[in-house]
Short mmCIF file of C-alpha atoms in Angstrom, two decimals:
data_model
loop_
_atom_site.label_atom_id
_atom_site.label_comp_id
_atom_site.label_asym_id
_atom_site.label_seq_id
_atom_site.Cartn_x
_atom_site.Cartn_y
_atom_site.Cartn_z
CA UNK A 1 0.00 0.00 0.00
CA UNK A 2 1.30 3.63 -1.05
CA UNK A 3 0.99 5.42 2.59
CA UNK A 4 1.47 9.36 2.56
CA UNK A 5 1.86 11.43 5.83
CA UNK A 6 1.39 15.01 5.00
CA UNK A 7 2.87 17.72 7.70
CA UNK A 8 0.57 18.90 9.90
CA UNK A 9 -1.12 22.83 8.57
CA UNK A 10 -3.29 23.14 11.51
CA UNK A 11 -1.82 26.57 13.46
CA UNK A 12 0.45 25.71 15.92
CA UNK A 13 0.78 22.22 15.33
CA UNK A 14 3.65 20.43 15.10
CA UNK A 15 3.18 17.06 16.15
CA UNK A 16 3.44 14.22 13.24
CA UNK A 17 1.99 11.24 12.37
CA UNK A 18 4.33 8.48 12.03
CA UNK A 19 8.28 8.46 13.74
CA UNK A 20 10.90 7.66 11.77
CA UNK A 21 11.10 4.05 13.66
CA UNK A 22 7.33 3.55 12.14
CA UNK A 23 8.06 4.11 8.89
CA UNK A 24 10.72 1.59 9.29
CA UNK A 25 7.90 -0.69 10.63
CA UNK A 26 5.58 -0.22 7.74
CA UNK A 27 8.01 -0.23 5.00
CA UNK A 28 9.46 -3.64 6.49
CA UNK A 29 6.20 -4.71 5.95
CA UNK A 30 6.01 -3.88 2.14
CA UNK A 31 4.38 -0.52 2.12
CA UNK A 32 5.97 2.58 0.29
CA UNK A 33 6.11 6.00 2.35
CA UNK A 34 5.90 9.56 1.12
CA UNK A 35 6.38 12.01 3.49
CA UNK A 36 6.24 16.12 3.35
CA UNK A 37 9.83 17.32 3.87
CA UNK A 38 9.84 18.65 7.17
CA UNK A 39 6.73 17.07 8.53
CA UNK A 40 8.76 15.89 11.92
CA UNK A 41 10.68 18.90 12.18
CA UNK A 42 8.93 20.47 14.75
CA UNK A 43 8.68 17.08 17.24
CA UNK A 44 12.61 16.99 16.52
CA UNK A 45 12.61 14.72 13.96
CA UNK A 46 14.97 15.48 10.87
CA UNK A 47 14.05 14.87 7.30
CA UNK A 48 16.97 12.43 7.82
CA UNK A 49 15.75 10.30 10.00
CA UNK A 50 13.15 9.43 7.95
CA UNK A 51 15.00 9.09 4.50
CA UNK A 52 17.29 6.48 6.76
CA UNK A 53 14.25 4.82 7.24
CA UNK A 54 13.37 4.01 3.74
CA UNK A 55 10.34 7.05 2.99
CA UNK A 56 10.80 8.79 0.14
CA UNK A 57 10.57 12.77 0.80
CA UNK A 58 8.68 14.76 -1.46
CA UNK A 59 8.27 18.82 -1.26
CA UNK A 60 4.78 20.12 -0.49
CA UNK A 61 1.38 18.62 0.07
CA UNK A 62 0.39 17.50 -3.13
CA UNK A 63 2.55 14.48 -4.06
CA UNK A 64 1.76 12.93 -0.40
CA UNK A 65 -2.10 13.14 -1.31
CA UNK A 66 -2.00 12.94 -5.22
CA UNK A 67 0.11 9.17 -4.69
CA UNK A 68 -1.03 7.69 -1.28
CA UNK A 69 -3.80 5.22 -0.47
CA UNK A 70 -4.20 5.84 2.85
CA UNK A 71 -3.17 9.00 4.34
CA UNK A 72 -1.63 8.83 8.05
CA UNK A 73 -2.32 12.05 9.88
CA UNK A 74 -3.00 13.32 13.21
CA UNK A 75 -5.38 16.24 13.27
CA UNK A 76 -8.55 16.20 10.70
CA UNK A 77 -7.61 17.91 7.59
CA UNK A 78 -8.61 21.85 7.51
CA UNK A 79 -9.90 23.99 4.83
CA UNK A 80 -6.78 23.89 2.34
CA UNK A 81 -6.28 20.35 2.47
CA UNK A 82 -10.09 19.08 1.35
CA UNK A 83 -9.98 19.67 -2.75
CA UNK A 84 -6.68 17.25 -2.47
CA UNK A 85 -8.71 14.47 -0.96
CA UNK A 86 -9.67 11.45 -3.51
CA UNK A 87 -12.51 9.36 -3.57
CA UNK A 88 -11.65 6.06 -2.03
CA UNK A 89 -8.62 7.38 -0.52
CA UNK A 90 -8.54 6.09 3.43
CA UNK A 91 -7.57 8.63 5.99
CA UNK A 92 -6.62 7.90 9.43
CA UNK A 93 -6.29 10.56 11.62
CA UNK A 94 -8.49 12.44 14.47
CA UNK A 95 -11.61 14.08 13.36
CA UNK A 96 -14.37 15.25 15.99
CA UNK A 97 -16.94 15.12 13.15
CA UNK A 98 -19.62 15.99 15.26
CA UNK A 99 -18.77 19.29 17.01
CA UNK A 100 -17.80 20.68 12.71
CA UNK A 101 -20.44 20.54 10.49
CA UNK A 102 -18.95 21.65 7.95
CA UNK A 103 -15.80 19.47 8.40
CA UNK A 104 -18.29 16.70 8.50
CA UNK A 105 -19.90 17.39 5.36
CA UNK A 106 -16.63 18.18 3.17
CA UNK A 107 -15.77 14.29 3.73
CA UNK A 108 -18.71 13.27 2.89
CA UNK A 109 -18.79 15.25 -0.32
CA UNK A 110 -15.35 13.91 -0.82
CA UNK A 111 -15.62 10.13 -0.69
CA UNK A 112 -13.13 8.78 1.12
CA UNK A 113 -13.03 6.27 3.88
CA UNK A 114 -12.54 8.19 7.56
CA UNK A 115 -11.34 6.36 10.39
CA UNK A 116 -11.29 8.22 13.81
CA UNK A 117 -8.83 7.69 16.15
CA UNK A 118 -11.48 8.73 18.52
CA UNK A 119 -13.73 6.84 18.24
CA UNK A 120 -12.12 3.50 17.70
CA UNK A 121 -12.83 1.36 21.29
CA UNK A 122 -12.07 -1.95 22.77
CA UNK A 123 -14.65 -4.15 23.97
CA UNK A 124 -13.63 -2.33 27.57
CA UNK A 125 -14.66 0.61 27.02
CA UNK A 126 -11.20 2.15 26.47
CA UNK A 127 -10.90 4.83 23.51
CA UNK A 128 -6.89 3.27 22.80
CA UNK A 129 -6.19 6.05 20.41
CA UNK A 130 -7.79 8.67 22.03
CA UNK A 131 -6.15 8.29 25.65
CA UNK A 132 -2.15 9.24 25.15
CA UNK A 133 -3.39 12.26 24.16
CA UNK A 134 -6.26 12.69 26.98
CA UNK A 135 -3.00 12.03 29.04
CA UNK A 136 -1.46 14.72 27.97
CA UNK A 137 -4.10 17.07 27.93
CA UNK A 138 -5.18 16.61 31.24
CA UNK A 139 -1.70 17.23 32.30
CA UNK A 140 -1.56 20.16 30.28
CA UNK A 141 -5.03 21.51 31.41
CA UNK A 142 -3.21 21.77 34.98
CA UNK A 143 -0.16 23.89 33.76
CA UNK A 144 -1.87 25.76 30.99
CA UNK A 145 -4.29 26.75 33.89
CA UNK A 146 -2.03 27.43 36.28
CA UNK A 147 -0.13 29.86 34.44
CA UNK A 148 -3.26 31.92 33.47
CA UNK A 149 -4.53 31.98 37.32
CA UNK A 150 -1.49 34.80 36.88
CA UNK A 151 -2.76 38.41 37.28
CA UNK A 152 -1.09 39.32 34.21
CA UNK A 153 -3.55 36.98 31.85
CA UNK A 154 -6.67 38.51 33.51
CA UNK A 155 -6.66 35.57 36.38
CA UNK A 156 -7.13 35.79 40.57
CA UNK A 157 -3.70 36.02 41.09
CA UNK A 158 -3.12 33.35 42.75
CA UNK A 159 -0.75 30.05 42.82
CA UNK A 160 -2.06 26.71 42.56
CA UNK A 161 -0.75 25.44 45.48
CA UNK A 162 -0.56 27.99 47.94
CA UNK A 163 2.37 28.58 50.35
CA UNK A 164 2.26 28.19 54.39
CA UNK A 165 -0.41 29.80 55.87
CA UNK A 166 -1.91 30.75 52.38
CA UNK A 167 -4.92 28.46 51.36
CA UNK A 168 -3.94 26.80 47.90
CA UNK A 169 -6.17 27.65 44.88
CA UNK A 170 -9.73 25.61 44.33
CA UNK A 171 -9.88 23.16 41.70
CA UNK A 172 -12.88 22.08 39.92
CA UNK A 173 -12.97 19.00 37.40
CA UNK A 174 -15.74 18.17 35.12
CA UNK A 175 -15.58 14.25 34.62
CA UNK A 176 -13.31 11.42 36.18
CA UNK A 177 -12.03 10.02 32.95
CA UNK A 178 -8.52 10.03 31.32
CA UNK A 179 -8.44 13.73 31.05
CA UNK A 180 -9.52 14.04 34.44
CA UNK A 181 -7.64 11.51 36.33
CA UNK A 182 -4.41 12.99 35.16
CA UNK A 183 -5.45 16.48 35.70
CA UNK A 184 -6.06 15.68 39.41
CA UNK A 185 -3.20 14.28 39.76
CA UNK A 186 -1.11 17.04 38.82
CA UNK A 187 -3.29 19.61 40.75
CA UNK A 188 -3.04 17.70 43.87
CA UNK A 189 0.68 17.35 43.02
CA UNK A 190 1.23 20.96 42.91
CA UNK A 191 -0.62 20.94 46.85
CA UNK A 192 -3.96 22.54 45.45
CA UNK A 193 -7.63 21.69 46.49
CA UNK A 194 -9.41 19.54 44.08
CA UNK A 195 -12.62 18.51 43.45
CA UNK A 196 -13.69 15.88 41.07
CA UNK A 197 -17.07 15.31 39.42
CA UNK A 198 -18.32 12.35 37.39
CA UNK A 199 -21.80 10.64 37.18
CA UNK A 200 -20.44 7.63 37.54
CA UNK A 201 -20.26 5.94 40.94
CA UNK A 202 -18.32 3.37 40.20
CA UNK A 203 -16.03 5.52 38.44
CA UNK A 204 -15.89 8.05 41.65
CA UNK A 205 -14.97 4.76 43.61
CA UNK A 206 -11.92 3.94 41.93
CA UNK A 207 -10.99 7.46 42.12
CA UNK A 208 -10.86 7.27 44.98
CA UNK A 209 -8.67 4.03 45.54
CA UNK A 210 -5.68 5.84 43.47
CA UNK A 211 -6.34 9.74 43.96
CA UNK A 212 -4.41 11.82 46.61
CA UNK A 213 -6.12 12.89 50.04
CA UNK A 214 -6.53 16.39 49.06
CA UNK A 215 -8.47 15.41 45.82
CA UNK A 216 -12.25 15.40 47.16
CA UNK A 217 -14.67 13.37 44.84
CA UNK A 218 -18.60 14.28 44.05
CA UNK A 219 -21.59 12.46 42.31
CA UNK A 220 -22.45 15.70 39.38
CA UNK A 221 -25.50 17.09 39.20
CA UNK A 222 -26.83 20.52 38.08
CA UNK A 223 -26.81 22.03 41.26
CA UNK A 224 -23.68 20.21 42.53
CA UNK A 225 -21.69 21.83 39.26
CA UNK A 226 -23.05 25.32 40.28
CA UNK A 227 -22.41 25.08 44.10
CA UNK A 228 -18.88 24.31 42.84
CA UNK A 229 -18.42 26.96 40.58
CA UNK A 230 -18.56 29.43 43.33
CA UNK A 231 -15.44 29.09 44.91
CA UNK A 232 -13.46 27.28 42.33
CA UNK A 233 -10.48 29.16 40.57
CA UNK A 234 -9.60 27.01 38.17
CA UNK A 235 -12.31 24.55 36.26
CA UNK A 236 -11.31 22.13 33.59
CA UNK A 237 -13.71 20.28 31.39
CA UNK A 238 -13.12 17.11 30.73
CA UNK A 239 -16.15 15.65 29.91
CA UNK A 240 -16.24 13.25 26.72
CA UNK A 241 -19.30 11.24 24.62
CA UNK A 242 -17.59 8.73 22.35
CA UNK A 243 -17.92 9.74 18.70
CA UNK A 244 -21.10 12.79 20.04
CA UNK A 245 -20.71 16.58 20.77
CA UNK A 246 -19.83 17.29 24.59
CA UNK A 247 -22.99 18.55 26.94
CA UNK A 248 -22.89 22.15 28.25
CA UNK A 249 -22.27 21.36 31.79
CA UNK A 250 -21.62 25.41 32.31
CA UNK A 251 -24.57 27.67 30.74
CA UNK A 252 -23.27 31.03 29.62
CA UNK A 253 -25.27 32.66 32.47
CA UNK A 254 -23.35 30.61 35.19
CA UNK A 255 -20.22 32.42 34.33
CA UNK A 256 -21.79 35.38 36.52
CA UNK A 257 -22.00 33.00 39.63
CA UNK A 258 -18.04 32.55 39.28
CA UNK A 259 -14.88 34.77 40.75
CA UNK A 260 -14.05 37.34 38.89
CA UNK A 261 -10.63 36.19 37.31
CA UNK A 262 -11.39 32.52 37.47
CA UNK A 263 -9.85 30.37 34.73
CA UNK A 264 -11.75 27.80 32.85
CA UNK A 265 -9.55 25.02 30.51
CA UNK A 266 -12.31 23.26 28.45
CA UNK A 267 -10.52 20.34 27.26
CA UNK A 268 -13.60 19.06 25.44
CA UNK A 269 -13.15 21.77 23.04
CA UNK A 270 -12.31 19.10 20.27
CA UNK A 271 -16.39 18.13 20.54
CA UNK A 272 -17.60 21.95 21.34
CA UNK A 273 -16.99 22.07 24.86
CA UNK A 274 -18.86 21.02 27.84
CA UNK A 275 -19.02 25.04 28.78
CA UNK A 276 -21.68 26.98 26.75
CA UNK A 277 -19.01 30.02 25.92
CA UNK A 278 -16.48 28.00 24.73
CA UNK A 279 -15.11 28.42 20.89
CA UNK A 280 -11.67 26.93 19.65
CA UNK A 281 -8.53 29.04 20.19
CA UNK A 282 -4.95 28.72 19.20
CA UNK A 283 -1.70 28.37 20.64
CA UNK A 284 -0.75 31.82 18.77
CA UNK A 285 -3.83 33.19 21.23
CA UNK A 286 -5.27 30.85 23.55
CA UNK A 287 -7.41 32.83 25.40
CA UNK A 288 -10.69 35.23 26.14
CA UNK A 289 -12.52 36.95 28.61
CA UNK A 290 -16.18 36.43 29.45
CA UNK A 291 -17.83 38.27 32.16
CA UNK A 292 -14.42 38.19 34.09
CA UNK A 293 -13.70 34.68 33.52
CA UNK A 294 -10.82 33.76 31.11
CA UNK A 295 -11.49 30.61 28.97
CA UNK A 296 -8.71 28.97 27.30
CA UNK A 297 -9.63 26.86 24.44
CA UNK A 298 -6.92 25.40 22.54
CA UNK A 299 -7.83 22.57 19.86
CA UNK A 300 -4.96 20.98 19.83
CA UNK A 301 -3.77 21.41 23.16
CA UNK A 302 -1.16 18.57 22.83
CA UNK A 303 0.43 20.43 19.65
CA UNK A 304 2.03 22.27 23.09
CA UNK A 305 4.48 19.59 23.18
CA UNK A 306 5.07 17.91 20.30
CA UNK A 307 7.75 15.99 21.10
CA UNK A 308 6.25 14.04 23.83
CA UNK A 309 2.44 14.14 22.31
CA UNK A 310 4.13 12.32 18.68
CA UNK A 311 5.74 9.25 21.34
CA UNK A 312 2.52 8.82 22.84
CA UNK A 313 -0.02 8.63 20.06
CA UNK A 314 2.68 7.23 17.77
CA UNK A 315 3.17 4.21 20.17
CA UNK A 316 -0.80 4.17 20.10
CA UNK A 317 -1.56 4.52 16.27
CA UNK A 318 1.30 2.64 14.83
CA UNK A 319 -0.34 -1.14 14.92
CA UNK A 320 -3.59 -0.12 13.50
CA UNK A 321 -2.11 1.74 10.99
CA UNK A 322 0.01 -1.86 10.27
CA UNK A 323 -3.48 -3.96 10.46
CA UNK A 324 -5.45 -1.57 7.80
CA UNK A 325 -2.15 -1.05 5.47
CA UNK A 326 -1.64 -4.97 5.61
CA UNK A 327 -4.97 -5.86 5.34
CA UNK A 328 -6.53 -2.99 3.63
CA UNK A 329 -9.71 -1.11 5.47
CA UNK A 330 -12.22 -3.66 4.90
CA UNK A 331 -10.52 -6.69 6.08
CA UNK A 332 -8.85 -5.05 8.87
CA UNK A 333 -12.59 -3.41 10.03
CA UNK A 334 -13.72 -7.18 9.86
CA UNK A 335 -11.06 -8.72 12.12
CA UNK A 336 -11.07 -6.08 14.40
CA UNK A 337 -13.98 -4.63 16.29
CA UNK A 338 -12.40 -2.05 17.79
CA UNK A 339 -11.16 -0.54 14.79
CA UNK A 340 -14.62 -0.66 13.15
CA UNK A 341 -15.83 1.51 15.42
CA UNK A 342 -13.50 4.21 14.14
CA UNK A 343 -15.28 4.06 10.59
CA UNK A 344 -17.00 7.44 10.53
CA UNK A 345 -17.51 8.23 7.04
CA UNK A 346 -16.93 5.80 4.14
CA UNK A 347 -18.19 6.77 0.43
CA UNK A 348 -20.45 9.68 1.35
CA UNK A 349 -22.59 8.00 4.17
CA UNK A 350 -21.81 8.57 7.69
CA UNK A 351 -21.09 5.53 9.67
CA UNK A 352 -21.02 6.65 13.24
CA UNK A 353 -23.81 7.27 15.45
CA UNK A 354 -22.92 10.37 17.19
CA UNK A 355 -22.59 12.32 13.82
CA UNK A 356 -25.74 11.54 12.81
CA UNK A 357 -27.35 12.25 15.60
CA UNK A 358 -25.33 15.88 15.66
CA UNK A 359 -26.21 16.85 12.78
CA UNK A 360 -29.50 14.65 11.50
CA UNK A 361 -27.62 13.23 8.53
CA UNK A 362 -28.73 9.63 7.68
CA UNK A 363 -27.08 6.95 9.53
CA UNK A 364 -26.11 3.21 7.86
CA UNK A 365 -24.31 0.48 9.52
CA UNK A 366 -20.72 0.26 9.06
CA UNK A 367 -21.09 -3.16 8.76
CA UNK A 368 -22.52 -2.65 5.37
CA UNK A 369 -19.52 -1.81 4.23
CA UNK A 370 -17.47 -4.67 4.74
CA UNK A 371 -17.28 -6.68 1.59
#
């Protein structure tokens, strides 16, 4: 299979899709590889790294997507990059089709076969592709908001974790998963009060057989969420719906029941947000002021640190990528369950629940598909 892994256009990003050791991996299995010169670059990975691996460089976007069969990438493909996508061509990558309508309809208009890192998920539960970088985000959330608690970004003032005889700053997470489990743990690292919501019981007791002392756990509810919001200085969504726009946990009005200079990190951006105010930002200029609250709102809030965020989802991505190059899409979505679920959009119809039910399109079976 011709496999093409185009560098990464999004602003700010700079995390790629395959390491040089992958390409290795896939062209010892019989594949060819055209990268975009200078695609690892900015996760400190030279163009020669990768030509010592066996992929043949090529300048600029087109030859990647005018040659491959399955493109390799890590965010969805913006604006500029839709008129080079083929009918038929397979593209692997995250997309968060249902918080982008028009994102979602492009792919359908273009005809290729769209497999979501997102939404691909073992029998367990577990989202495999999706959680390196929920890992990283949640860890991020914590420092990103930390830094803009700082009186010169519009925040309180005030550091995370205190000093003696100084309370430490109020944290408030919305959901117990990935995201959230790492996020407390770095709060509560840093010696700052945290609170953790999630709906799940179960979930809320395993929390708390791994979670810190000073991380304080609490069934969600509407009025729970705005009792917290009172005091907290620092909230960070992390609420996720496999495949299915996030809920609006905080209502635009709430934002008045909060300190002035509070800082919200709404890590569910990717799906629209689980706060009502949300709207993507960049790393260029992450953040924005609503009644006295500052949101930040990155996209691609792993594109931070690119060098660590291309390990992790490499390490994730790389054997799936090897079962649908080997196999091509349709066996591979066959033998593995998990993977089917990351078939999204294949030949104009949209495969995945959560999509359809965002935006009303018609919904088919991605079963059907597999001949």
């Amino acid at each position: 299979m011709k496999i093409g892994i185009p560098k990464e256009i999004k602003p700010n990003e700079n995390r790629v899709s395959v390491v040089p050791s992958g390409v290795a991996a896939l062209i010892s299995a019989g594949h060819d590889v055209t990268l975009e010169s200078g695609a690892g670059v900015g996760a400190g990975f030279e163009d020669a790294l990768y030509q010592a691996a066996g992929a043949q460089l090529v300048d600029g976007p087109e030859p990647v997507w005018a040659s491959a069969d399955m493109i390799v990438k890590v965010k969805e493909p913006i604006e500029p990059e839709w008129s080079r996508i083929r009918p038929g061509q397979t593209l692997f990558t995250y997309f968060h089709f249902a918080a982008n309508r028009p994102l979602a309809e492009a792919h359908l208009a273009s005809g290729a076969t769209c497999i979501a890192y997102e939404t691909v998920q073992l029998p367990s539960g577990e989202l495999p592709l999706l959680t390196p970088m929920s890992e990283v985000a949640g860890r991020l959330a914590v420092q990103e908001g930390a830094h803009y608690l700082e009186k010169l970004y519009g925040g309180r003032g005030m550091l995370l974790g205190g000093v003696p005889g100084v309370l430490p700053a109020k944290v408030l997470i919305l959901g117990g998963g990935v995201v959230g489990t790492q996020a407390a743990k770095m709060a509560a690292g840093l010696g700052a009060q945290v609170t953790v919501m999630d709906l799940s019981l179960e979930r809320l007791r395993q929390l708390s057989d791994i979670l810190p002392a000073n991380v304080q756990l609490l069934f969600s509810s509407r009025h729970a969420i705005l009792e917290q919001i009172r005091t907290a200085d620092l909230v960070i969504g992390g609420v996720l719906v496999t495949g299915a726009a996030a809920p609006k946990l905080i209502r635009a009005d709430d934002l008045k029941l909060m300190q002035p200079g509070a800082v919200i990190v709404d890590v569910a951006v990717d799906q629209g947000g689980c706060v009502e105010t949300t709207h993507p930002t960049t790393h260029a200029d992450p953040i924005y002021v609503i009644d006295n609250v500052v949101h930040y709102a990155v996209a691609n809030m792993p594109g931070a640190v690119p060098r660590t965020s291309t390990l992790a989802l490499t390490n994730a991505t790389l054997p799936y990528a090897l079962q649908l190059a080997n196999k091509g899409w349709q066996q591979a979505l066959r033998e593995n369950p998990a993977l089917l679920k990351g078939l999204n959009i294949v030949a104009g119809n949209v495969t995945c629940q959560g999509i359809s039910d965002a935006f009303g399109f018609n919904y088919l079976a991605p079963e059907q598909f597999l001949n």
